[in-house]
mmCIF file of C-alpha atoms in Angstrom:
data_model
loop_
_atom_site.group_PDB
_atom_site.id
_atom_site.type_symbol
_atom_site.label_atom_id
_atom_site.label_comp_id
_atom_site.label_asym_id
_atom_site.label_seq_id
_atom_site.Cartn_x
_atom_site.Cartn_y
_atom_site.Cartn_z
ATOM 1 C CA MET A 1 4.630 -40.825 9.027
ATOM 2 C CA ASN A 2 3.209 -37.836 10.879
ATOM 3 C CA PHE A 3 -0.595 -37.727 10.612
ATOM 4 C CA SER A 4 -0.911 -34.424 12.509
ATOM 5 C CA PRO A 5 -2.315 -31.569 10.405
ATOM 6 C CA ASP A 6 0.120 -28.876 9.318
ATOM 7 C CA GLN A 7 -0.534 -25.140 9.651
ATOM 8 C CA ASN A 8 -2.227 -24.961 6.252
ATOM 9 C CA GLU A 9 -4.616 -27.775 7.173
ATOM 10 C CA LEU A 10 -5.275 -26.219 10.578
ATOM 11 C CA MET A 11 -6.224 -22.983 8.817
ATOM 12 C CA ALA A 12 -8.849 -24.869 6.804
ATOM 13 C CA ARG A 13 -10.154 -26.454 10.008
ATOM 14 C CA ALA A 14 -10.275 -23.056 11.689
ATOM 15 C CA ARG A 15 -12.390 -21.569 8.900
ATOM 16 C CA ALA A 16 -14.792 -24.502 9.130
ATOM 17 C CA ASP A 17 -14.960 -24.294 12.942
ATOM 18 C CA LEU A 18 -15.692 -20.575 12.895
ATOM 19 C CA ARG A 19 -18.513 -21.164 10.423
ATOM 20 C CA MET A 20 -19.935 -23.743 12.847
ATOM 21 C CA GLY A 21 -19.656 -21.384 15.818
ATOM 22 C CA VAL A 22 -16.645 -23.096 17.415
ATOM 23 C CA PRO A 23 -13.949 -20.722 18.743
ATOM 24 C CA VAL A 24 -10.291 -21.037 17.790
ATOM 25 C CA VAL A 25 -7.151 -20.265 19.766
ATOM 26 C CA VAL A 26 -4.741 -17.821 18.164
ATOM 27 C CA ASP A 27 -1.222 -17.457 19.554
ATOM 28 C CA GLY A 28 0.893 -14.387 19.017
ATOM 29 C CA PRO A 29 1.838 -11.147 20.793
ATOM 30 C CA THR A 30 -1.550 -11.291 22.550
ATOM 31 C CA PRO A 31 -2.808 -14.921 22.694
ATOM 32 C CA LEU A 32 -6.577 -14.998 22.166
ATOM 33 C CA LEU A 33 -9.654 -17.177 22.176
ATOM 34 C CA ALA A 34 -11.589 -15.928 19.143
ATOM 35 C CA ALA A 35 -15.158 -16.559 17.941
ATOM 36 C CA THR A 36 -17.025 -14.897 15.087
ATOM 37 C CA VAL A 37 -20.139 -12.981 16.097
ATOM 38 C CA GLU A 38 -22.191 -14.292 13.188
ATOM 39 C CA THR A 39 -22.126 -17.898 14.445
ATOM 40 C CA LEU A 40 -21.719 -17.293 18.195
ATOM 41 C CA ASN A 41 -24.475 -18.446 20.537
ATOM 42 C CA THR A 42 -25.537 -17.150 23.937
ATOM 43 C CA ASP A 43 -23.920 -19.950 25.941
ATOM 44 C CA ARG A 44 -20.519 -19.587 24.311
ATOM 45 C CA LEU A 45 -20.604 -15.802 24.611
ATOM 46 C CA GLY A 46 -21.329 -16.095 28.336
ATOM 47 C CA THR A 47 -18.581 -18.668 28.806
ATOM 48 C CA MET A 48 -16.051 -16.523 26.964
ATOM 49 C CA MET A 49 -16.903 -13.408 28.973
ATOM 50 C CA ALA A 50 -16.582 -15.391 32.192
ATOM 51 C CA LEU A 51 -12.961 -16.186 31.297
ATOM 52 C CA SER A 52 -11.842 -12.570 31.491
ATOM 53 C CA GLN A 53 -13.037 -9.066 32.254
ATOM 54 C CA ASP A 54 -11.121 -7.901 29.196
ATOM 55 C CA ALA A 55 -13.347 -9.471 26.532
ATOM 56 C CA ILE A 56 -13.529 -7.295 23.421
ATOM 57 C CA LEU A 57 -15.313 -7.197 20.096
ATOM 58 C CA VAL A 58 -12.919 -6.602 17.200
ATOM 59 C CA ILE A 59 -14.398 -4.877 14.155
ATOM 60 C CA THR A 60 -12.833 -3.320 11.072
ATOM 61 C CA ALA A 61 -12.227 0.399 10.745
ATOM 62 C CA ARG A 62 -14.877 0.442 7.987
ATOM 63 C CA ARG A 63 -17.536 -0.787 10.402
ATOM 64 C CA ALA A 64 -16.169 1.386 13.196
ATOM 65 C CA ALA A 65 -16.634 4.497 11.046
ATOM 66 C CA THR A 66 -20.350 3.743 10.724
ATOM 67 C CA LEU A 67 -20.641 3.287 14.493
ATOM 68 C CA LYS A 68 -18.526 6.358 15.334
ATOM 69 C CA ALA A 69 -16.208 4.041 17.263
ATOM 70 C CA ALA A 70 -12.552 4.991 17.682
ATOM 71 C CA ALA A 71 -10.314 2.886 15.439
ATOM 72 C CA TYR A 72 -7.150 3.547 17.443
ATOM 73 C CA ASP A 73 -5.424 0.638 15.695
ATOM 74 C CA GLY A 74 -5.815 2.080 12.198
ATOM 75 C CA ASP A 75 -7.515 -0.727 10.313
ATOM 76 C CA LEU A 76 -9.550 -2.072 13.218
ATOM 77 C CA ALA A 77 -11.234 -1.117 16.482
ATOM 78 C CA ARG A 78 -11.348 -3.083 19.732
ATOM 79 C CA VAL A 79 -14.713 -2.426 21.374
ATOM 80 C CA LYS A 80 -14.726 -3.230 25.082
ATOM 81 C CA LEU A 81 -17.623 -5.531 25.939
ATOM 82 C CA PRO A 82 -19.786 -4.316 28.838
ATOM 83 C CA ARG A 83 -20.165 -6.937 31.555
ATOM 84 C CA ASP A 84 -23.892 -7.144 30.809
ATOM 85 C CA ALA A 85 -23.411 -7.441 27.042
ATOM 86 C CA THR A 86 -25.948 -9.761 25.426
ATOM 87 C CA LEU A 87 -25.749 -11.645 22.150
ATOM 88 C CA ALA A 88 -28.310 -9.222 20.707
ATOM 89 C CA TRP A 89 -26.095 -6.269 21.682
ATOM 90 C CA VAL A 90 -23.010 -7.854 20.144
ATOM 91 C CA ASN A 91 -24.918 -8.686 16.959
ATOM 92 C CA GLY A 92 -26.143 -5.110 16.756
ATOM 93 C CA ILE A 93 -22.548 -3.886 16.694
ATOM 94 C CA ALA A 94 -21.451 -6.466 14.117
ATOM 95 C CA ASP A 95 -24.399 -6.496 11.716
ATOM 96 C CA PRO A 96 -25.641 -3.259 10.091
ATOM 97 C CA ALA A 97 -29.082 -4.686 9.281
ATOM 98 C CA GLY A 98 -30.704 -2.743 12.118
ATOM 99 C CA ASP A 99 -28.584 0.414 11.985
ATOM 100 C CA LEU A 100 -31.340 2.681 10.656
ATOM 101 C CA MET A 101 -33.941 1.306 13.066
ATOM 102 C CA HIS A 102 -31.595 1.436 16.074
ATOM 103 C CA PRO A 103 -28.915 4.014 15.201
ATOM 104 C CA MET A 104 -27.716 4.680 18.751
ATOM 105 C CA LYS A 105 -25.141 1.998 19.553
ATOM 106 C CA GLY A 106 -22.892 3.794 21.977
ATOM 107 C CA PRO A 107 -21.049 5.444 23.291
ATOM 108 C CA LEU A 108 -18.587 2.642 22.592
ATOM 109 C CA SER A 109 -15.416 2.400 24.633
ATOM 110 C CA CYS A 110 -12.462 1.164 22.571
ATOM 111 C CA ALA A 111 -9.129 -0.224 23.697
ATOM 112 C CA ARG A 112 -5.913 1.417 22.592
ATOM 113 C CA GLY A 113 -2.237 0.575 22.753
ATOM 114 C CA GLY A 114 -0.494 -2.784 22.675
ATOM 115 C CA ASN A 115 0.198 -5.164 19.820
ATOM 116 C CA VAL A 116 -2.890 -6.033 17.759
ATOM 117 C CA LYS A 117 -1.301 -8.491 15.337
ATOM 118 C CA THR A 118 -3.327 -11.371 16.788
ATOM 119 C CA HIS A 119 -6.582 -9.405 16.626
ATOM 120 C CA ARG A 120 -5.883 -8.427 13.009
ATOM 121 C CA PHE A 121 -5.346 -12.052 12.065
ATOM 122 C CA ALA A 122 -8.639 -13.042 13.738
ATOM 123 C CA ILE A 123 -10.485 -10.511 11.577
ATOM 124 C CA GLN A 124 -8.784 -11.749 8.411
ATOM 125 C CA LEU A 125 -9.653 -15.329 9.333
ATOM 126 C CA ALA A 126 -13.335 -14.359 9.673
ATOM 127 C CA LYS A 127 -13.197 -12.805 6.202
ATOM 128 C CA ALA A 128 -11.546 -15.939 4.808
ATOM 129 C CA ALA A 129 -14.452 -17.950 6.262
ATOM 130 C CA ARG A 130 -16.879 -15.644 4.364
ATOM 131 C CA LEU A 131 -18.374 -14.420 7.656
ATOM 132 C CA LEU A 132 -19.023 -10.906 8.925
ATOM 133 C CA PRO A 133 -15.675 -9.432 10.021
ATOM 134 C CA ALA A 134 -16.540 -9.111 13.694
ATOM 135 C CA VAL A 135 -14.844 -11.308 16.295
ATOM 136 C CA VAL A 136 -15.262 -11.664 20.057
ATOM 137 C CA CYS A 137 -11.797 -12.084 21.575
ATOM 138 C CA VAL A 138 -10.698 -13.043 25.075
ATOM 139 C CA PRO A 139 -7.033 -12.939 26.182
ATOM 140 C CA LEU A 140 -5.455 -16.241 27.238
ATOM 141 C CA GLU A 141 -2.421 -16.853 29.414
ATOM 142 C CA HIS A 142 -1.692 -20.422 28.345
ATOM 143 C CA ALA A 143 -2.969 -20.652 24.790
ATOM 144 C CA LEU A 144 -1.531 -24.035 23.816
ATOM 145 C CA SER A 145 -2.728 -25.882 26.925
ATOM 146 C CA PHE A 146 -6.155 -24.186 26.690
ATOM 147 C CA ALA A 147 -6.541 -25.356 23.094
ATOM 148 C CA ALA A 148 -5.517 -28.907 24.012
ATOM 149 C CA GLU A 149 -7.872 -29.022 27.013
ATOM 150 C CA HIS A 150 -10.890 -27.923 24.948
ATOM 151 C CA ASN A 151 -10.014 -29.666 21.654
ATOM 152 C CA LEU A 152 -9.791 -26.353 19.811
ATOM 153 C CA VAL A 153 -7.724 -25.480 16.752
ATOM 154 C CA TYR A 154 -4.485 -23.734 17.740
ATOM 155 C CA LEU A 155 -2.979 -21.299 15.238
ATOM 156 C CA SER A 156 0.045 -19.050 15.074
ATOM 157 C CA ALA A 157 -0.934 -15.513 14.085
ATOM 158 C CA HIS A 158 2.463 -14.971 12.460
ATOM 159 C CA SER A 159 2.497 -17.968 10.121
ATOM 160 C CA GLY A 160 -1.272 -17.870 9.653
ATOM 161 C CA GLN A 161 -1.231 -14.249 8.492
ATOM 162 C CA ALA A 162 1.572 -15.040 6.069
ATOM 163 C CA MET A 163 -0.600 -17.759 4.537
ATOM 164 C CA LEU A 164 -3.572 -15.428 4.185
ATOM 165 C CA ASP A 165 -1.400 -12.762 2.579
ATOM 166 C CA ALA A 166 0.066 -15.227 0.103
ATOM 167 C CA SER A 167 -1.850 -16.670 -2.822
ATOM 168 C CA SER A 168 -2.476 -20.376 -2.252
ATOM 169 C CA PRO A 169 -0.939 -22.587 -4.956
ATOM 170 C CA LEU A 170 -3.486 -24.002 -7.400
ATOM 171 C CA HIS A 171 -3.372 -27.473 -8.881
ATOM 172 C CA SER A 172 -5.158 -28.816 -11.929
ATOM 173 C CA VAL A 173 -7.650 -31.505 -10.898
ATOM 174 C CA ILE A 174 -9.219 -32.536 -14.202
ATOM 175 C CA SER A 175 -10.186 -31.198 -17.610
ATOM 176 C CA ALA A 176 -12.789 -32.570 -19.983
ATOM 177 C CA ARG A 177 -14.419 -31.708 -23.293
ATOM 178 C CA LEU A 178 -17.479 -29.479 -22.876
ATOM 179 C CA PRO A 179 -19.481 -28.662 -26.039
ATOM 180 C CA MET A 180 -21.394 -25.402 -25.478
ATOM 181 C CA GLU A 181 -23.872 -23.232 -27.332
ATOM 182 C CA VAL A 182 -21.175 -20.703 -28.195
ATOM 183 C CA SER A 183 -18.702 -23.340 -29.336
ATOM 184 C CA GLU A 184 -18.682 -27.101 -29.637
ATOM 185 C CA ALA A 185 -14.918 -26.932 -29.146
ATOM 186 C CA GLY A 186 -15.100 -26.222 -25.421
ATOM 187 C CA ARG A 187 -13.123 -27.653 -22.526
ATOM 188 C CA LEU A 188 -13.583 -27.168 -18.770
ATOM 189 C CA HIS A 189 -10.536 -27.172 -16.464
ATOM 190 C CA VAL A 190 -10.947 -27.464 -12.668
ATOM 191 C CA PHE A 191 -8.303 -25.999 -10.332
ATOM 192 C CA ARG A 192 -8.111 -26.637 -6.585
ATOM 193 C CA PRO A 193 -6.142 -24.499 -4.108
ATOM 194 C CA GLU A 194 -3.914 -26.111 -1.488
ATOM 195 C CA ASP A 195 -5.543 -24.144 1.335
ATOM 196 C CA GLY A 196 -8.863 -25.991 1.087
ATOM 197 C CA GLY A 197 -10.671 -22.992 -0.369
ATOM 198 C CA GLU A 198 -13.109 -22.843 -3.245
ATOM 199 C CA GLU A 199 -12.222 -24.419 -6.572
ATOM 200 C CA HIS A 200 -11.891 -22.206 -9.653
ATOM 201 C CA TYR A 201 -12.561 -23.015 -13.312
ATOM 202 C CA ALA A 202 -11.150 -22.199 -16.733
ATOM 203 C CA ILE A 203 -13.433 -22.569 -19.764
ATOM 204 C CA GLU A 204 -11.228 -22.961 -22.832
ATOM 205 C CA ILE A 205 -12.717 -22.268 -26.260
ATOM 206 C CA GLY A 206 -11.016 -23.842 -29.266
ATOM 207 C CA LYS A 207 -7.269 -24.406 -29.268
ATOM 208 C CA PRO A 208 -5.677 -21.044 -28.477
ATOM 209 C CA ASP A 209 -2.104 -20.481 -29.581
ATOM 210 C CA ARG A 210 0.030 -20.291 -26.425
ATOM 211 C CA ALA A 211 2.436 -17.897 -28.165
ATOM 212 C CA GLU A 212 -0.249 -15.310 -29.038
ATOM 213 C CA PRO A 213 -2.176 -12.919 -26.774
ATOM 214 C CA LEU A 214 -5.196 -14.832 -25.424
ATOM 215 C CA LEU A 215 -8.708 -13.386 -25.423
ATOM 216 C CA THR A 216 -9.448 -13.702 -21.699
ATOM 217 C CA ARG A 217 -12.230 -12.852 -19.307
ATOM 218 C CA LEU A 218 -11.540 -12.881 -15.558
ATOM 219 C CA HIS A 219 -15.091 -13.429 -14.283
ATOM 220 C CA SER A 220 -16.106 -13.597 -10.636
ATOM 221 C CA ALA A 221 -18.912 -15.995 -9.776
ATOM 222 C CA CYS A 222 -22.309 -14.323 -9.451
ATOM 223 C CA PHE A 223 -25.068 -16.749 -8.501
ATOM 224 C CA THR A 224 -27.774 -14.112 -8.790
ATOM 225 C CA GLY A 225 -26.642 -12.691 -12.137
ATOM 226 C CA ASP A 226 -25.104 -15.696 -13.884
ATOM 227 C CA LEU A 227 -27.787 -18.221 -12.930
ATOM 228 C CA MET A 228 -30.883 -16.283 -11.850
ATOM 229 C CA GLY A 229 -30.794 -13.469 -14.393
ATOM 230 C CA SER A 230 -30.637 -10.749 -11.752
ATOM 231 C CA LEU A 231 -31.159 -7.214 -13.046
ATOM 232 C CA LYS A 232 -29.254 -5.659 -10.115
ATOM 233 C CA CYS A 233 -25.876 -6.220 -11.817
ATOM 234 C CA ASP A 234 -24.375 -6.746 -15.270
ATOM 235 C CA CYS A 235 -22.596 -10.031 -14.467
ATOM 236 C CA GLY A 236 -24.819 -12.417 -16.400
ATOM 237 C CA PRO A 237 -24.761 -10.388 -19.631
ATOM 238 C CA GLN A 238 -20.985 -9.948 -19.304
ATOM 239 C CA LEU A 239 -20.504 -13.702 -18.866
ATOM 240 C CA ARG A 240 -22.587 -14.555 -21.913
ATOM 241 C CA ALA A 241 -21.131 -11.757 -24.068
ATOM 242 C CA ALA A 242 -17.570 -12.814 -23.240
ATOM 243 C CA LEU A 243 -18.246 -16.446 -24.125
ATOM 244 C CA ALA A 244 -20.032 -15.401 -27.321
ATOM 245 C CA GLN A 245 -17.086 -13.259 -28.405
ATOM 246 C CA MET A 246 -14.701 -16.148 -27.751
ATOM 247 C CA GLY A 247 -16.966 -18.397 -29.764
ATOM 248 C CA ASP A 248 -17.041 -15.903 -32.643
ATOM 249 C CA GLU A 249 -13.242 -15.582 -32.646
ATOM 250 C CA GLY A 250 -12.829 -19.330 -32.297
ATOM 251 C CA HIS A 251 -10.640 -19.259 -29.203
ATOM 252 C CA GLY A 252 -10.280 -17.817 -25.720
ATOM 253 C CA VAL A 253 -10.341 -18.660 -22.022
ATOM 254 C CA LEU A 254 -12.920 -17.537 -19.480
ATOM 255 C CA LEU A 255 -11.639 -17.804 -15.912
ATOM 256 C CA TYR A 256 -14.595 -18.431 -13.603
ATOM 257 C CA MET A 257 -13.404 -17.498 -10.116
ATOM 258 C CA ASN A 258 -15.434 -18.492 -7.068
ATOM 259 C CA GLN A 259 -15.164 -15.077 -5.416
ATOM 260 C CA GLU A 260 -18.839 -14.187 -5.064
ATOM 261 C CA GLY A 261 -19.791 -10.641 -4.169
ATOM 262 C CA ARG A 262 -16.323 -9.205 -4.829
ATOM 263 C CA GLY A 263 -14.886 -11.836 -2.500
ATOM 264 C CA ILE A 264 -17.235 -11.519 0.490
ATOM 265 C CA GLY A 265 -19.450 -14.533 -0.232
ATOM 266 C CA LEU A 266 -23.094 -14.863 -1.210
ATOM 267 C CA ALA A 267 -24.549 -14.356 2.283
ATOM 268 C CA ASN A 268 -22.676 -11.083 2.782
ATOM 269 C CA LYS A 269 -23.537 -10.044 -0.752
ATOM 270 C CA MET A 270 -27.219 -10.460 0.112
ATOM 271 C CA ARG A 271 -26.637 -8.370 3.240
ATOM 272 C CA ALA A 272 -25.176 -5.700 0.960
ATOM 273 C CA TYR A 273 -28.228 -5.941 -1.300
ATOM 274 C CA SER A 274 -30.461 -5.402 1.724
ATOM 275 C CA LEU A 275 -28.481 -2.289 2.644
ATOM 276 C CA GLN A 276 -28.785 -1.049 -0.945
ATOM 277 C CA ASP A 277 -32.551 -1.319 -0.535
ATOM 278 C CA GLN A 278 -32.141 1.092 2.408
ATOM 279 C CA GLY A 279 -30.537 3.639 0.087
ATOM 280 C CA PHE A 280 -26.806 2.909 0.276
ATOM 281 C CA ASP A 281 -24.751 2.331 -2.845
ATOM 282 C CA THR A 282 -22.714 -0.845 -3.369
ATOM 283 C CA VAL A 283 -19.480 0.595 -1.915
ATOM 284 C CA GLU A 284 -21.226 2.142 1.093
ATOM 285 C CA ALA A 285 -22.976 -1.175 1.765
ATOM 286 C CA ASN A 286 -19.683 -3.076 1.774
ATOM 287 C CA HIS A 287 -18.152 -0.549 4.155
ATOM 288 C CA ARG A 288 -21.090 -0.707 6.573
ATOM 289 C CA LEU A 289 -20.642 -4.478 6.671
ATOM 290 C CA GLY A 290 -16.978 -4.019 7.537
ATOM 291 C CA PHE A 291 -15.472 -4.956 4.174
ATOM 292 C CA GLU A 292 -13.329 -3.059 1.691
ATOM 293 C CA ASP A 293 -14.692 -2.081 -1.725
ATOM 294 C CA ASP A 294 -13.259 -5.247 -3.264
ATOM 295 C CA GLU A 295 -11.900 -8.281 -1.386
ATOM 296 C CA ARG A 296 -11.061 -10.417 -4.441
ATOM 297 C CA ASP A 297 -7.657 -11.937 -5.179
ATOM 298 C CA PHE A 298 -6.982 -11.564 -8.902
ATOM 299 C CA ARG A 299 -3.562 -13.226 -8.534
ATOM 300 C CA LEU A 300 -5.366 -16.567 -8.788
ATOM 301 C CA GLY A 301 -6.441 -15.833 -12.354
ATOM 302 C CA ALA A 302 -2.888 -15.073 -13.423
ATOM 303 C CA ALA A 303 -1.692 -18.297 -11.788
ATOM 304 C CA ILE A 304 -4.251 -20.360 -13.721
ATOM 305 C CA LEU A 305 -3.322 -18.792 -17.062
ATOM 306 C CA LYS A 306 0.392 -19.403 -16.473
ATOM 307 C CA SER A 307 -0.254 -23.014 -15.474
ATOM 308 C CA MET A 308 -2.122 -23.470 -18.782
ATOM 309 C CA GLY A 309 0.870 -22.144 -20.712
ATOM 310 C CA PHE A 310 -0.301 -18.587 -21.459
ATOM 311 C CA SER A 311 1.749 -15.454 -20.835
ATOM 312 C CA LYS A 312 -0.087 -12.794 -22.885
ATOM 313 C CA ALA A 313 -3.731 -11.728 -22.744
ATOM 314 C CA ARG A 314 -6.296 -9.498 -24.388
ATOM 315 C CA LEU A 315 -8.372 -8.907 -21.284
ATOM 316 C CA LEU A 316 -12.139 -8.459 -21.558
ATOM 317 C CA THR A 317 -12.818 -6.017 -18.715
ATOM 318 C CA ASN A 318 -13.833 -2.514 -17.706
ATOM 319 C CA ASN A 319 -11.828 -2.778 -14.472
ATOM 320 C CA PRO A 320 -8.267 -1.396 -14.693
ATOM 321 C CA ARG A 321 -7.413 -3.081 -11.382
ATOM 322 C CA LYS A 322 -7.719 -6.463 -13.103
ATOM 323 C CA VAL A 323 -5.300 -5.334 -15.802
ATOM 324 C CA ALA A 324 -2.785 -4.079 -13.233
ATOM 325 C CA MET A 325 -2.985 -7.219 -11.094
ATOM 326 C CA MET A 326 -2.531 -9.534 -14.078
ATOM 327 C CA CYS A 327 0.510 -7.555 -15.244
ATOM 328 C CA GLU A 328 2.001 -7.553 -11.749
ATOM 329 C CA ASN A 329 1.697 -11.330 -11.653
ATOM 330 C CA GLY A 330 3.375 -12.282 -14.886
ATOM 331 C CA ILE A 331 0.665 -11.901 -17.545
ATOM 332 C CA ASP A 332 1.387 -9.356 -20.250
ATOM 333 C CA VAL A 333 -1.945 -7.643 -20.989
ATOM 334 C CA THR A 334 -1.454 -6.445 -24.549
ATOM 335 C CA GLU A 335 -4.969 -5.015 -24.878
ATOM 336 C CA ARG A 336 -7.933 -4.145 -22.688
ATOM 337 C CA VAL A 337 -11.072 -5.151 -24.540
ATOM 338 C CA PRO A 338 -14.130 -3.187 -23.263
ATOM 339 C CA LEU A 339 -17.197 -5.162 -22.219
ATOM 340 C CA HIS A 340 -20.201 -2.860 -21.940
ATOM 341 C CA VAL A 341 -23.419 -4.881 -21.818
ATOM 342 C CA GLY A 342 -26.364 -5.435 -19.526
ATOM 343 C CA GLU A 343 -27.286 -1.944 -18.337
ATOM 344 C CA ASN A 344 -30.932 -1.575 -17.311
ATOM 345 C CA PRO A 345 -33.047 0.658 -15.031
ATOM 346 C CA HIS A 346 -32.403 -1.630 -12.031
ATOM 347 C CA ASN A 347 -28.610 -1.487 -12.195
ATOM 348 C CA HIS A 348 -27.960 1.976 -13.661
ATOM 349 C CA ALA A 349 -26.957 3.425 -10.258
ATOM 350 C CA TYR A 350 -24.828 0.351 -9.490
ATOM 351 C CA LEU A 351 -22.864 0.720 -12.727
ATOM 352 C CA ALA A 352 -22.446 4.456 -12.137
ATOM 353 C CA THR A 353 -21.024 3.742 -8.677
ATOM 354 C CA LYS A 354 -18.492 1.311 -10.128
ATOM 355 C CA VAL A 355 -17.271 4.101 -12.431
ATOM 356 C CA ALA A 356 -17.326 6.859 -9.793
ATOM 357 C CA LYS A 357 -15.943 4.962 -6.803
ATOM 358 C CA SER A 358 -14.260 1.780 -8.063
ATOM 359 C CA GLY A 359 -12.417 3.215 -11.041
ATOM 360 C CA HIS A 360 -14.224 1.222 -13.737
ATOM 361 C CA LEU A 361 -13.975 2.591 -17.253
ATOM 362 C CA LYS A 362 -16.954 3.612 -19.349
#
């Protein structure tokens, strides 16, 4: 039996290593040593820069637009690191927290030309690790031997990117009866992805008929709204209203997806909140951090429903993108059921932005 980890398991290790501040080796058209800025320390930055005079900081085009840096590669920019670059300087490029206090970051010199497939994968890996999408990269001549010498994870950009683009298969772990306030006939199902990512949950109310359209809510985890009663969003009221409606109708399934902050993680969501306090709306905040408007993968919800035996849904949502994604992935959405609750003076602008910029329906 071969005990060596496969590519999928190495990807999970790589995400964990990057969160700990350990670099990974990525092979591809341009083999790289890559480390995320958020967890990089001074010693490792100095060691990486000593390896090559061509060290660069890869950021997304969203972040580059804020910094007025040239995104020659379309979706990303490769900022050349000055030889005297410090960790504070690198952090200032990656993290927008100090942009208003220290707006002058440049001029920034950006690389152009060549194949950036490896750099693109490094950015996507940082996102998958729920870290700021900013990666220090150093070119390597002998990637495999370098990884072996330093006990670093070695990944193929080609196969690794294919895994990130695909939706990881989900497997049912356990289900158990869960009496709730809205219905004593409740059941909680736990699903675990093969890629080592976060588990997702399905809360089943009653005994829904698998042949009929299912009252469904695709709900993204919101620690601040669901648990803390935050007034900055409408997530908590939507969660409770959806469960209450399922309880009233006697059946339904609420899919609770661990994709906090539209898929950027709680820490980055709090960074976005901080930027909102500076006057930026929710979409602008995500862009300044280097993320897209929405980084969630709604395919996972469709996969869970199909594994539970459902093929038709009445979807509780104001987001047409959820309807489209469910339909594209094998769930026939027979009805969009509006869910308008939870508006207050603290989140009025947030809800208006979702309508104006994210296509949500009133």
